[in-house]
Amino acid sequence: MNSIKVRSRREGELIEVKVLIEHPMENGRNRDAAGNLIPAHFIEQLALTLNAQPLLTVNMAGSVSKNPFFSFRLKQAADGDVLRVDWRDNLGSSDSAEHRIGVNR
């Protein structure tokens, strides 16, 4: 099951993109019901490409909330362009998703 949901919609000249990632984003300072520290488990890097060209890279830490949500607007995207989202966490897990702009809005 893919942990990434991507949606897009046109807003005039811009394309609004919304990305939701299912991830625990544990910062390593929380405790479980028995009082034990829950190990840190968070996304370290989020990368987006548009038609295989780097769009942005975000370096994150444990201070981001569980199931992080990102929203941004693209100026130079067109219907049919392919947006790829990749994440990698501090435990070595990763996931990716592709979204065609103008489809699955």
PDB file of C-alpha atoms in Angstrom, residues 1-98:
ATOM      1  CA  MET A   1       0.000   0.000   0.000  1.00  0.00           C
ATOM      2  CA  ASN A   2       1.346   3.399  -0.971  1.00  0.00           C
ATOM      3  CA  SER A   3       1.817   5.842   1.899  1.00  0.00           C
ATOM      4  CA  ILE A   4       1.584   8.910  -0.356  1.00  0.00           C
ATOM      5  CA  LYS A   5      -1.557  10.598  -1.652  1.00  0.00           C
ATOM      6  CA  VAL A   6      -1.164  13.357  -4.247  1.00  0.00           C
ATOM      7  CA  ARG A   7      -3.884  15.612  -5.625  1.00  0.00           C
ATOM      8  CA  SER A   8      -3.704  18.594  -7.955  1.00  0.00           C
ATOM      9  CA  ARG A   9      -6.024  21.173  -9.387  1.00  0.00           C
ATOM     10  CA  ARG A  10      -5.704  24.175 -11.603  1.00  0.00           C
ATOM     11  CA  GLU A  11      -6.108  27.625 -10.051  1.00  0.00           C
ATOM     12  CA  GLY A  12      -5.923  30.046 -12.963  1.00  0.00           C
ATOM     13  CA  GLU A  13      -2.310  30.053 -14.183  1.00  0.00           C
ATOM     14  CA  LEU A  14      -1.130  27.907 -11.247  1.00  0.00           C
ATOM     15  CA  ILE A  15      -1.442  24.234 -10.323  1.00  0.00           C
ATOM     16  CA  GLU A  16      -2.122  23.633  -6.632  1.00  0.00           C
ATOM     17  CA  VAL A  17      -0.580  20.360  -5.416  1.00  0.00           C
ATOM     18  CA  LYS A  18      -1.430  18.659  -2.131  1.00  0.00           C
ATOM     19  CA  VAL A  19       0.657  15.789  -0.730  1.00  0.00           C
ATOM     20  CA  LEU A  20      -0.354  13.669   2.277  1.00  0.00           C
ATOM     21  CA  ILE A  21       2.102  11.087   3.650  1.00  0.00           C
ATOM     22  CA  GLU A  22       1.104   8.417   6.170  1.00  0.00           C
ATOM     23  CA  HIS A  23       4.046   8.155   8.583  1.00  0.00           C
ATOM     24  CA  PRO A  24       4.347   7.980  12.415  1.00  0.00           C
ATOM     25  CA  MET A  25       6.910  10.833  12.599  1.00  0.00           C
ATOM     26  CA  GLU A  26       8.092   9.874  16.103  1.00  0.00           C
ATOM     27  CA  ASN A  27      10.636  12.349  17.468  1.00  0.00           C
ATOM     28  CA  GLY A  28      12.237   9.933  19.969  1.00  0.00           C
ATOM     29  CA  ARG A  29      11.126  11.896  23.055  1.00  0.00           C
ATOM     30  CA  ASN A  30       7.641  10.387  23.471  1.00  0.00           C
ATOM     31  CA  ARG A  31       6.949   7.495  25.826  1.00  0.00           C
ATOM     32  CA  ASP A  32       4.645   4.512  25.429  1.00  0.00           C
ATOM     33  CA  ALA A  33       2.038   3.394  27.997  1.00  0.00           C
ATOM     34  CA  ALA A  34       4.746   1.520  29.973  1.00  0.00           C
ATOM     35  CA  GLY A  35       6.938   4.626  30.190  1.00  0.00           C
ATOM     36  CA  ASN A  36       9.536   3.479  27.661  1.00  0.00           C
ATOM     37  CA  LEU A  37      10.892   5.910  25.100  1.00  0.00           C
ATOM     38  CA  ILE A  38       9.503   5.358  21.613  1.00  0.00           C
ATOM     39  CA  PRO A  39      12.464   5.271  19.184  1.00  0.00           C
ATOM     40  CA  ALA A  40      12.799   8.127  16.719  1.00  0.00           C
ATOM     41  CA  HIS A  41      11.171   7.333  13.374  1.00  0.00           C
ATOM     42  CA  PHE A  42      10.727  10.262  11.031  1.00  0.00           C
ATOM     43  CA  ILE A  43      11.060  11.258   7.384  1.00  0.00           C
ATOM     44  CA  GLU A  44      14.491  12.748   6.775  1.00  0.00           C
ATOM     45  CA  GLN A  45      14.109  13.770   3.173  1.00  0.00           C
ATOM     46  CA  LEU A  46      11.226  14.549   0.835  1.00  0.00           C
ATOM     47  CA  ALA A  47      12.011  15.081  -2.850  1.00  0.00           C
ATOM     48  CA  LEU A  48       9.743  16.168  -5.680  1.00  0.00           C
ATOM     49  CA  THR A  49      10.465  16.045  -9.388  1.00  0.00           C
ATOM     50  CA  LEU A  50       8.425  17.339 -12.289  1.00  0.00           C
ATOM     51  CA  ASN A  51       8.941  15.422 -15.557  1.00  0.00           C
ATOM     52  CA  ALA A  52      12.114  13.883 -14.032  1.00  0.00           C
ATOM     53  CA  GLN A  53      13.591  17.339 -13.290  1.00  0.00           C
ATOM     54  CA  PRO A  54      14.305  18.175  -9.612  1.00  0.00           C
ATOM     55  CA  LEU A  55      11.656  20.501  -8.255  1.00  0.00           C
ATOM     56  CA  LEU A  56      12.472  20.638  -4.546  1.00  0.00           C
ATOM     57  CA  THR A  57      14.132  18.711  -1.738  1.00  0.00           C
ATOM     58  CA  VAL A  58      13.071  19.114   1.878  1.00  0.00           C
ATOM     59  CA  ASN A  59      15.300  17.974   4.756  1.00  0.00           C
ATOM     60  CA  MET A  60      13.134  17.296   7.797  1.00  0.00           C
ATOM     61  CA  ALA A  61      13.555  16.231  11.412  1.00  0.00           C
ATOM     62  CA  GLY A  62      11.364  14.739  14.106  1.00  0.00           C
ATOM     63  CA  SER A  63       9.518  17.973  14.809  1.00  0.00           C
ATOM     64  CA  VAL A  64       7.110  17.464  11.888  1.00  0.00           C
ATOM     65  CA  SER A  65       3.674  16.147  12.852  1.00  0.00           C
ATOM     66  CA  LYS A  66       2.378  12.618  12.255  1.00  0.00           C
ATOM     67  CA  ASN A  67       1.067  12.064   8.699  1.00  0.00           C
ATOM     68  CA  PRO A  68       2.591  15.267   7.295  1.00  0.00           C
ATOM     69  CA  PHE A  69       0.639  17.311   4.751  1.00  0.00           C
ATOM     70  CA  PHE A  70       2.229  19.647   2.205  1.00  0.00           C
ATOM     71  CA  SER A  71       0.586  22.084  -0.172  1.00  0.00           C
ATOM     72  CA  PHE A  72       2.268  24.212  -2.804  1.00  0.00           C
ATOM     73  CA  ARG A  73       1.617  25.880  -6.166  1.00  0.00           C
ATOM     74  CA  LEU A  74       3.457  25.290  -9.424  1.00  0.00           C
ATOM     75  CA  LYS A  75       3.817  28.014 -12.053  1.00  0.00           C
ATOM     76  CA  GLN A  76       5.216  26.071 -14.964  1.00  0.00           C
ATOM     77  CA  ALA A  77       3.252  22.818 -14.861  1.00  0.00           C
ATOM     78  CA  ALA A  78       0.827  21.730 -17.538  1.00  0.00           C
ATOM     79  CA  ASP A  79      -1.835  19.062 -17.836  1.00  0.00           C
ATOM     80  CA  GLY A  80      -0.146  15.719 -18.404  1.00  0.00           C
ATOM     81  CA  ASP A  81       3.103  16.592 -16.607  1.00  0.00           C
ATOM     82  CA  VAL A  82       4.311  13.905 -14.194  1.00  0.00           C
ATOM     83  CA  LEU A  83       5.007  14.855 -10.587  1.00  0.00           C
ATOM     84  CA  ARG A  84       7.002  12.298  -8.574  1.00  0.00           C
ATOM     85  CA  VAL A  85       7.168  12.344  -4.765  1.00  0.00           C
ATOM     86  CA  ASP A  86       9.837  10.367  -2.867  1.00  0.00           C
ATOM     87  CA  TRP A  87      10.523  10.163   0.850  1.00  0.00           C
ATOM     88  CA  ARG A  88      13.205   8.420   2.920  1.00  0.00           C
ATOM     89  CA  ASP A  89      13.140   8.056   6.704  1.00  0.00           C
ATOM     90  CA  ASN A  90      15.813   7.693   9.388  1.00  0.00           C
ATOM     91  CA  LEU A  91      15.297   3.892   9.535  1.00  0.00           C
ATOM     92  CA  GLY A  92      16.020   3.452   5.838  1.00  0.00           C
ATOM     93  CA  SER A  93      12.429   2.995   4.683  1.00  0.00           C
ATOM     94  CA  SER A  94      11.232   4.863   1.625  1.00  0.00           C
ATOM     95  CA  ASP A  95       8.256   5.235  -0.669  1.00  0.00           C
ATOM     96  CA  SER A  96       7.376   7.052  -3.852  1.00  0.00           C
ATOM     97  CA  ALA A  97       4.347   7.986  -5.910  1.00  0.00           C
ATOM     98  CA  GLU A  98       3.735   9.485  -9.317  1.00  0.00           C
TER      99      GLU A  98
END
